[in-house]
Short mmCIF file of C-alpha atoms in Angstrom, two decimals:
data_model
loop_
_atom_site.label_atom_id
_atom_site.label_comp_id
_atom_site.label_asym_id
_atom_site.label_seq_id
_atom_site.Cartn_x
_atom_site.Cartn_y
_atom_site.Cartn_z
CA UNK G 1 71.37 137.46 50.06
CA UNK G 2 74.77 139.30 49.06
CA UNK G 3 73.35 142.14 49.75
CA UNK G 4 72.05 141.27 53.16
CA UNK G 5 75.29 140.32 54.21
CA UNK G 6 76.82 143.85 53.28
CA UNK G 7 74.03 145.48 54.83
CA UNK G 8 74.62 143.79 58.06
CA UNK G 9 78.61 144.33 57.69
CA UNK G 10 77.88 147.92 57.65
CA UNK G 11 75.41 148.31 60.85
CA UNK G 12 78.01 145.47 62.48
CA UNK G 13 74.25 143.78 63.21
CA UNK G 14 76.36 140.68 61.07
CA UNK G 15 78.38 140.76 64.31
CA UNK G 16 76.12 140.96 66.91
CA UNK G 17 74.50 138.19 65.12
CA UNK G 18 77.97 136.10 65.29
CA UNK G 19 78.12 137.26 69.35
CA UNK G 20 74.85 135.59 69.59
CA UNK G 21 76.08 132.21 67.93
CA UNK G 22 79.15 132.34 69.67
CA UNK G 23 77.39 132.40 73.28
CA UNK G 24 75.25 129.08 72.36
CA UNK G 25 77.91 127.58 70.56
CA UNK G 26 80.93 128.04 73.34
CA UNK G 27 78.47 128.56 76.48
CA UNK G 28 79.50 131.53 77.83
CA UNK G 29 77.77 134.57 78.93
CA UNK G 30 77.54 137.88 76.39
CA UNK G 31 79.84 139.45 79.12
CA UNK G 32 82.64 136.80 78.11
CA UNK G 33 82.08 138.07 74.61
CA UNK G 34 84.38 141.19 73.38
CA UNK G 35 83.84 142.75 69.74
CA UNK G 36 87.47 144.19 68.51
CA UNK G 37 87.15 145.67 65.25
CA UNK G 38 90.67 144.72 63.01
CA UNK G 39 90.47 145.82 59.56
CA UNK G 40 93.00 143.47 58.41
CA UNK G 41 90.96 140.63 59.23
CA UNK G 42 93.98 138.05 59.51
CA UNK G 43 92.99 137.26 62.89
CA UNK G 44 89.99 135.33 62.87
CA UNK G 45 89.30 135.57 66.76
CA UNK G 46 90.83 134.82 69.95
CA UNK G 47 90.13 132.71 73.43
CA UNK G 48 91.19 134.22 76.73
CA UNK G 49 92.07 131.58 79.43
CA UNK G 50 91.88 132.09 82.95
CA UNK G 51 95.58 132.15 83.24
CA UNK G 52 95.54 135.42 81.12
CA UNK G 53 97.10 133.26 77.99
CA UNK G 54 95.30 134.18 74.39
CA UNK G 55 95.53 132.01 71.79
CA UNK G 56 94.94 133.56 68.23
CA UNK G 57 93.62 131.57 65.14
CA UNK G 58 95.28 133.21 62.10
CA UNK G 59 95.45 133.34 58.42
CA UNK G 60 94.61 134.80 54.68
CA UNK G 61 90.93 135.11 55.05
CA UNK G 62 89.42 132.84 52.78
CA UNK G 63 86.56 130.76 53.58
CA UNK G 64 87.20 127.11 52.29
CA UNK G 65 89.54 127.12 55.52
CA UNK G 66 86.62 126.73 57.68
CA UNK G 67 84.47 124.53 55.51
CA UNK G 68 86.98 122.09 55.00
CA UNK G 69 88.07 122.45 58.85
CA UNK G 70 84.22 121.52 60.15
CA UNK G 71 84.31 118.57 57.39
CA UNK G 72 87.17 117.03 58.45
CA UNK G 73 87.83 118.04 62.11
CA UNK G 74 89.75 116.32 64.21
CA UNK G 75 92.08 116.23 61.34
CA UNK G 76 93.37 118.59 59.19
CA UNK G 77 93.73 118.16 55.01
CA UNK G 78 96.62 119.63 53.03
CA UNK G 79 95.47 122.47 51.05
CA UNK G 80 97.11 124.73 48.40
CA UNK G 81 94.77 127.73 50.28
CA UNK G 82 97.18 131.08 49.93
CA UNK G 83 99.69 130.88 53.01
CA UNK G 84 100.48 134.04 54.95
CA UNK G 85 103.11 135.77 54.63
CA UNK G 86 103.98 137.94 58.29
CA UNK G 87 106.30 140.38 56.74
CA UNK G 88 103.96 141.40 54.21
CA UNK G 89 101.72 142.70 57.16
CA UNK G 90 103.60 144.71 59.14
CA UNK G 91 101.07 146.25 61.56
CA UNK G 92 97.90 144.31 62.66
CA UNK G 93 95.95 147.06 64.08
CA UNK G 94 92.71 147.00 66.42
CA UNK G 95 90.39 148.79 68.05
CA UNK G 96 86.61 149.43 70.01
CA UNK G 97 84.22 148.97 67.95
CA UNK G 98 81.79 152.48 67.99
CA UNK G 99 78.88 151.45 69.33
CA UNK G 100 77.16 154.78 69.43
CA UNK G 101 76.99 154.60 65.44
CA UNK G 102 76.33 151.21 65.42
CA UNK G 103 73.74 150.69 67.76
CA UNK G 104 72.49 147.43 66.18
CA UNK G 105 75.65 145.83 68.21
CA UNK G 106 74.27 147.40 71.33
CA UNK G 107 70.84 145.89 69.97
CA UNK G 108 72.21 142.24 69.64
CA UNK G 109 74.11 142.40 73.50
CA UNK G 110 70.96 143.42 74.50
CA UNK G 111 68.94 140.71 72.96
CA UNK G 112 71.43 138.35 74.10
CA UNK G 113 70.82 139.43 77.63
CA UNK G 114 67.49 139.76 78.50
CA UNK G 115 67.42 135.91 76.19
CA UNK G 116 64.32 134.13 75.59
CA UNK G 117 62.59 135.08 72.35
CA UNK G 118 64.35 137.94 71.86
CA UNK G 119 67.37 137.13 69.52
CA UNK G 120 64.77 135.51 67.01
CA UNK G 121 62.83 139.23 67.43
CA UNK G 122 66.08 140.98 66.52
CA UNK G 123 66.65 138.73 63.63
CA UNK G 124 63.46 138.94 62.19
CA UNK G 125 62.90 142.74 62.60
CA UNK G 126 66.40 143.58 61.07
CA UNK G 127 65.72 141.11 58.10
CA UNK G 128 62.64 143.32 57.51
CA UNK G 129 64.68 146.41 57.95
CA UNK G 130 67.12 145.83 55.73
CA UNK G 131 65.04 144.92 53.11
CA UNK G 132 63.00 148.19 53.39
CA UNK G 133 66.65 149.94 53.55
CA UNK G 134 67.86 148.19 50.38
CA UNK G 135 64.13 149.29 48.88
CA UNK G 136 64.85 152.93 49.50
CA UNK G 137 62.18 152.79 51.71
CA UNK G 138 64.01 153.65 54.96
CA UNK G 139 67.55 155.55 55.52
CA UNK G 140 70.49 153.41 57.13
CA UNK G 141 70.31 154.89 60.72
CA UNK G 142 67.03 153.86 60.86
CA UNK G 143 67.66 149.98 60.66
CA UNK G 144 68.24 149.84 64.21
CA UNK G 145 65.73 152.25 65.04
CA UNK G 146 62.93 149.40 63.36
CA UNK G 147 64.61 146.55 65.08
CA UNK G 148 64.49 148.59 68.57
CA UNK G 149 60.76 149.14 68.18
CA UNK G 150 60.16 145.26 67.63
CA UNK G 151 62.44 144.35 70.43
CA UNK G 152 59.92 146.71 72.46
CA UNK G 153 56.53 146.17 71.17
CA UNK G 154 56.45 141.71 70.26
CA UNK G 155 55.81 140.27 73.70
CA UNK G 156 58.35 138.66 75.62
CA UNK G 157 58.18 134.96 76.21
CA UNK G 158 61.30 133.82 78.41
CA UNK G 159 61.45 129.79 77.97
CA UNK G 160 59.81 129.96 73.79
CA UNK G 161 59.52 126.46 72.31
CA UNK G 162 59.44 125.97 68.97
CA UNK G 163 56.08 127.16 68.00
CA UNK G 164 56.40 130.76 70.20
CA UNK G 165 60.11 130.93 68.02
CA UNK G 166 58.02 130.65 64.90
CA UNK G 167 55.20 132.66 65.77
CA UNK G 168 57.60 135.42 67.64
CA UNK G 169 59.21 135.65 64.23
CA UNK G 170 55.87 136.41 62.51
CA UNK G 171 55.01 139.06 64.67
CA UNK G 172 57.80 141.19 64.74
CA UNK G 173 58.41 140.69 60.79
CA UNK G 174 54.70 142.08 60.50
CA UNK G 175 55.61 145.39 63.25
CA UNK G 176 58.60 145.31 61.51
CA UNK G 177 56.69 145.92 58.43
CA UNK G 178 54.86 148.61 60.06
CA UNK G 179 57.86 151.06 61.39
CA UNK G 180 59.52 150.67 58.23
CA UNK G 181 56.58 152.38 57.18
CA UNK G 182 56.00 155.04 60.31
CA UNK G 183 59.63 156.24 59.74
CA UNK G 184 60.03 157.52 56.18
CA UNK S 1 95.37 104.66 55.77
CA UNK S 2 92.14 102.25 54.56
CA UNK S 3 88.93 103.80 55.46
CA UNK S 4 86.06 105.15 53.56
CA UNK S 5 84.85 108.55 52.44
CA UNK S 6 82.30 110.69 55.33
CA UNK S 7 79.47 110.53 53.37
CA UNK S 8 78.03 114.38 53.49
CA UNK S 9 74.91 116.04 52.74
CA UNK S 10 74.73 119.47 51.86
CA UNK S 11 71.55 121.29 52.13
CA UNK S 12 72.25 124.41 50.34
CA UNK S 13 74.56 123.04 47.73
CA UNK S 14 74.32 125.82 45.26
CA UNK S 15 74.82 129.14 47.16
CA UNK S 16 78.27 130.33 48.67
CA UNK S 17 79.26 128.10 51.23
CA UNK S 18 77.57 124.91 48.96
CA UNK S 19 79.70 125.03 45.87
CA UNK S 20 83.12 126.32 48.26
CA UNK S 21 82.32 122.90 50.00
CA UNK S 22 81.84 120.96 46.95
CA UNK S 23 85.18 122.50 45.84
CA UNK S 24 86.73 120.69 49.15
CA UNK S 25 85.14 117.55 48.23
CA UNK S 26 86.59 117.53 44.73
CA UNK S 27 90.20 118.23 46.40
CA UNK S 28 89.77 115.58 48.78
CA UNK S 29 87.80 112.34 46.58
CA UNK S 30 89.69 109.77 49.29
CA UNK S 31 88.22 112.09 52.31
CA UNK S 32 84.72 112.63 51.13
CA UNK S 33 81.54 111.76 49.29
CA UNK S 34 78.54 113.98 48.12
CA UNK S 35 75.53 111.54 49.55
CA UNK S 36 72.30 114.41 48.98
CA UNK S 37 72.62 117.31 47.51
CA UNK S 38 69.67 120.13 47.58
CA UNK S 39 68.65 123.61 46.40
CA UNK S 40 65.59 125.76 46.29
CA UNK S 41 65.15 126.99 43.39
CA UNK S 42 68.57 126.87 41.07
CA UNK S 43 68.23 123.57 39.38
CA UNK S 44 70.81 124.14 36.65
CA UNK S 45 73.27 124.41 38.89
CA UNK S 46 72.20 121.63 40.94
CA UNK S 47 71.97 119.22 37.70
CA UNK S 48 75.23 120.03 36.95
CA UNK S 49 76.98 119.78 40.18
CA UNK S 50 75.00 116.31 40.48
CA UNK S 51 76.30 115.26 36.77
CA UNK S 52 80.03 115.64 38.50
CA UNK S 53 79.87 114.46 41.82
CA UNK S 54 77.09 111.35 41.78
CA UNK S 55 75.12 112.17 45.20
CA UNK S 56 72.60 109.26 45.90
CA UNK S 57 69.96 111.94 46.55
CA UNK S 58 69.04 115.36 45.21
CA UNK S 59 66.40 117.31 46.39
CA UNK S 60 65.12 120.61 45.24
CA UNK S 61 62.92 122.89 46.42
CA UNK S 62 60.82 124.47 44.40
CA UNK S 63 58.07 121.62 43.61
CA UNK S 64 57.77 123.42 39.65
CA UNK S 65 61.40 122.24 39.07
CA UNK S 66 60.91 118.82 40.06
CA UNK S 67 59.99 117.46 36.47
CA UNK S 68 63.11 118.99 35.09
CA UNK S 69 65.53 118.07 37.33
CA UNK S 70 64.32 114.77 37.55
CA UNK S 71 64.73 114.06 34.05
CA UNK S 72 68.19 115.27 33.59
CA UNK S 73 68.98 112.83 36.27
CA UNK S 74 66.75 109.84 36.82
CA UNK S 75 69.42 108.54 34.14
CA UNK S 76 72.03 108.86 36.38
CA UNK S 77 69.98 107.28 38.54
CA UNK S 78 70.38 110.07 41.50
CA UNK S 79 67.16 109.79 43.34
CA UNK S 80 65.14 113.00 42.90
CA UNK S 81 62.97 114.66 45.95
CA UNK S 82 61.44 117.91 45.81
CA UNK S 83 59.54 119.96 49.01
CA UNK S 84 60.35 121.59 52.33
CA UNK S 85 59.77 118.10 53.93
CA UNK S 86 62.36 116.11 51.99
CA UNK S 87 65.02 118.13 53.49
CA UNK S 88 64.34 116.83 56.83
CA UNK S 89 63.68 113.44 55.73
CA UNK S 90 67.17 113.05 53.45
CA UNK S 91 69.35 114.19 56.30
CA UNK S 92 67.84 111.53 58.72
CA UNK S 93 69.12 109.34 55.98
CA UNK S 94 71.64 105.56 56.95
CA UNK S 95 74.20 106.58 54.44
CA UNK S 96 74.31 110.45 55.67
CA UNK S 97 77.17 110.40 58.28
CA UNK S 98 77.69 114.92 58.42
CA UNK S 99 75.42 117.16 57.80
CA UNK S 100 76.63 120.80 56.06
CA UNK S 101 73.72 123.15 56.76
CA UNK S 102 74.33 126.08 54.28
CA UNK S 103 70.56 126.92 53.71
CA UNK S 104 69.92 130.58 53.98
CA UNK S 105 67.45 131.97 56.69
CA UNK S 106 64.63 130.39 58.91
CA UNK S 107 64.85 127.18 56.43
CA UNK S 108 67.80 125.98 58.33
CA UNK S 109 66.46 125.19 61.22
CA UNK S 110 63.87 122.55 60.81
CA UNK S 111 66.42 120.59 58.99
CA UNK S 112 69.56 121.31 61.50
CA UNK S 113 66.85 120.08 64.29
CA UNK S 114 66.58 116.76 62.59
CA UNK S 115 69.85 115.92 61.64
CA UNK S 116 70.36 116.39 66.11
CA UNK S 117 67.25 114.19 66.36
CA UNK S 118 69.01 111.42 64.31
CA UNK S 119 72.38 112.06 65.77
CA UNK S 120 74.42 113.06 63.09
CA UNK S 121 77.39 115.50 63.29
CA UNK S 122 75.89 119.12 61.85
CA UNK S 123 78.57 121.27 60.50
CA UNK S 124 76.55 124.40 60.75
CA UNK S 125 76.35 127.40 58.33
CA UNK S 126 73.40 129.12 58.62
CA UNK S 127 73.55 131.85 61.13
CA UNK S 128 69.35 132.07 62.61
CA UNK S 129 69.52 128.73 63.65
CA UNK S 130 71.83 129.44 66.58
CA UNK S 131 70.34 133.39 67.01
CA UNK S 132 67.00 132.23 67.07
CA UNK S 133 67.01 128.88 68.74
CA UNK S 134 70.30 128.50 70.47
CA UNK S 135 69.15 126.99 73.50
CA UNK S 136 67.02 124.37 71.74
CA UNK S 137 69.62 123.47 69.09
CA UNK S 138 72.75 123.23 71.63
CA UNK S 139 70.36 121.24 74.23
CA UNK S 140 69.66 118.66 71.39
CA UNK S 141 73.05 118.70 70.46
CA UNK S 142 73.95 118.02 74.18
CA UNK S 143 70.99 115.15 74.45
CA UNK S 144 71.95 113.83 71.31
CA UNK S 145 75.91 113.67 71.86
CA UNK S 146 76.64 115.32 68.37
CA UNK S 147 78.95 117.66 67.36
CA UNK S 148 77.88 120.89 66.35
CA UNK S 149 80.69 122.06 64.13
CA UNK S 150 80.97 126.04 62.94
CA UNK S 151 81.93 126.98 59.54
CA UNK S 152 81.65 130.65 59.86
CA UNK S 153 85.48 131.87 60.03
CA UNK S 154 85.10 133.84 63.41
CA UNK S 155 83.65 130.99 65.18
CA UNK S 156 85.51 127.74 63.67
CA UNK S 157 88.78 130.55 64.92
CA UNK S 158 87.37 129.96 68.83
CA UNK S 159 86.83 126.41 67.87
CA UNK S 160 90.42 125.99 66.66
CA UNK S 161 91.17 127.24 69.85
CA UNK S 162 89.45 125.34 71.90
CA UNK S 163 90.76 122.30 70.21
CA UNK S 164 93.08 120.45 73.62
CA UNK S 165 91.21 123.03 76.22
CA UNK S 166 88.31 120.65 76.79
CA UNK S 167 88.23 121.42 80.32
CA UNK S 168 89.78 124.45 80.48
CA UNK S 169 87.51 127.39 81.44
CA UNK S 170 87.10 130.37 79.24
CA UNK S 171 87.44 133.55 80.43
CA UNK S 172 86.93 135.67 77.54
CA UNK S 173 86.44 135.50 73.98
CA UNK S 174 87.63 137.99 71.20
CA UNK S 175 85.49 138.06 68.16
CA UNK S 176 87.08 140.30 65.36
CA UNK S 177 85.04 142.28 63.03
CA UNK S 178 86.83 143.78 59.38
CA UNK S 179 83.97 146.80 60.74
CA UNK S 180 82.53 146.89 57.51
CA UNK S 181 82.65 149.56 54.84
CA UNK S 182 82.14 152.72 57.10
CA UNK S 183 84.65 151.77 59.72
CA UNK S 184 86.89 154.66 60.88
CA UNK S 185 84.18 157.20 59.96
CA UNK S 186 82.93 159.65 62.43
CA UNK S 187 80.00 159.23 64.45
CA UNK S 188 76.26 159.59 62.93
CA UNK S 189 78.02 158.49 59.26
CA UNK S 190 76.84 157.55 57.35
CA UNK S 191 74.11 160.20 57.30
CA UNK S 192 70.63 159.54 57.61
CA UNK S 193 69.77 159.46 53.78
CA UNK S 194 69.35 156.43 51.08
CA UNK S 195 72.23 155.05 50.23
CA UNK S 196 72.80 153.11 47.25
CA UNK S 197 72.91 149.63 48.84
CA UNK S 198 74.95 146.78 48.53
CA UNK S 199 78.52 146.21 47.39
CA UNK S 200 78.69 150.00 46.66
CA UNK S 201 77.98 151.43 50.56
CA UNK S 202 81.76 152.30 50.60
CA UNK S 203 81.11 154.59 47.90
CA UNK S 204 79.50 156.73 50.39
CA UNK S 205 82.54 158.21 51.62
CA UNK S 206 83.31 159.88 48.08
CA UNK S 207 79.83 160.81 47.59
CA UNK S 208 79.51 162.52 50.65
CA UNK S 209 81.84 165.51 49.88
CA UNK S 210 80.58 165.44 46.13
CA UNK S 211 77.14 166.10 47.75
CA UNK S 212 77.31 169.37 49.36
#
């Protein structure tokens, strides 16, 4: 699974992922949602208010910060976690991430748009994808070009219980399983 | 300052985010309690990390480990349950009061839908159960009147945020992204070739000018 998680660091499909979670768990729309790449990763993310005020949540990455945080929320537990030090990062730099490269962000926007079964398409096709990728089956730019072709071909069901989530994630892990093959 | 431990189950106790909880645990004894404790399929680990922290219940996975693991700690007497099911019967559980959901893939989200059902408080760390059912799981959530708590770093960030906002609006949210080993490169990198894969992608940029 460490290797999944790199994967998906490198197409920024990891991301689109978290935009996805982010919408369901804060109920906004994917237009509320801006990516901002920031290498230094001290930021951890930001909330806009309507009176233009942004409040930043900051620190050392690290991530028994957030474990212990959803454990013991409202309150929060001393810790001897690394404290940061300002002065020791002079420039926190940012910028848009580059989509054009990275279409698998593109991907996950659009999944989260159109809604319905279609995040749980993405998910499964990329899983499949990146497994064929990290089998030397299929090259890296053609991840997204897998998880496209699912997002086109597994029918579209906009109000999916359960059962059409689970049987929405067979099908486009088996055409998944096919273009991984049509590619190479 | 008298009250007693949360009492949490962690499904998923040996990957990643399992042991990095069980590390919180062990620096906070007065704060919490291992009740359950599960894994699929590493049941060293899971003896082990039920030998130091005493859960009431372990349950692992993999139904051919169930012998083994229940005789390194029947005499501990930790109750031993093995099979998909017994995930999503343990967290359902009187003594359970949070549940940590750090199961990897679709295998969170039966479990994470049953914890809702029985109301208690899911500190969620497995990333398809909100991508692939979001609207079910935060309905249930909503129904239920549970917390749904993140433990990824971006999104407990807008949570931390949020914290005193209840009824403010949000008008945008920034999620940052490290962009991942081939950040900065130019368009169309890295080319379309096999790459090794995992922790050495970033390689890639050396190997490209070796290449040709």
């Amino acid at each position: 699974m460490g290797a999944k998680i790199t994967i998906d660091s490198a197409t920024l499909m990891n991301k689109g992922l978290e935009v996805i979670e982010a919408k369901w768990l804060f109920g906004v729309t994917a237009s509320q949602i801006e990516v901002v790449v920031h290498p230094q990763s001290v930021i951890h993310s930001m909330v806009q208010f309507e009176d233009g005020s942004i409040k930043a949540q900051m620190g050392l990455p690290d991530m028994k910060l957030p474990i212990q945080y959803a454990l013991s929320y409202p309150n929060r537990l001393k810790s001897d976690f690394p404290r940061f030090d300002f002065t020791r990062y002079p420039s926190l730099t940012f910028e848009k991430p580059d989509t054009e490269t990275f279409v698998n962000l593109a991907l996950a926007y659009k999944a989260l748009e159109k809604g319905g079964n279609m995040p749980c398409i993405l998910n499964a096709a990329n899983e499949v994808a990146v497994q064929a990728f990290l089998e030397e089956q299929i090259g890296f730019l053609e991840i997204p070009e897998v998880v496209a072709a699912c997002m086109a071909k597994v029918p579209y069901i906009a109000r999916p219980a359960y059962d059409d989530y689970v049987q929405s994630d067979a099908e486009a892990r088996r055409l998944a399983g096919e273009a991984t093959k049509l590619v190479c | 300052m008298t009250h007693s431990p949360k009492r949490i189950a962690i499904l998923g106790s040996t990957g990643s985010i399992g042991t990095q909880a069980l590390e919180v645990i062990a620096a906070h004894p007065e704060q919490f309690q291992a009740e359950v404790l599960t894994a699929q399929s590493n049941a060293d680990l899971l003896i082990e990390q039920s030998a130091a922290f005493r859960p009431n219940v372990v349950v692992i996975g993999n139904e051919d480990l169930y012998d083994k693991v229940f005789a390194a700690l029947d005499p501990l007497d930790i109750k031993v349950y093995t099979g998909q099911k017994s995930l999503g019967s343990v967290v359902e559980m009187e003594t359970v009061d949070l549940v940590l959901t750090a199961l990897v893939g679709y295998a969170g989200l039966q479990p994470t839908i049953r914890a809702l059902e029985a109301r208690k408080p899911v500190a969620l760390a497995n990333k398809e159960t909100l991508v692939v059912a979001g609207e079910l799981i935060t309905r249930l959530a909503r129904e239920k009147g549970v917390n749904i708590y993140p433990v990824d770093s971006e999104h407990s960030a807008i949570f931390q945020c949020l914290v005193g906002e209840f009824h403010n609006p949000i008008e945008k949210i920034i999620l940052t992204a490290s962009g991942g080993p081939f950040a900065g490169q130019k368009p169309r990198f890295p080319e379309n070739r096999h790459p090794r894969p995992g922790t050495q992608a970033p390689q890639l940029e050396h190997g490209r000018q070796n290449h040709h």
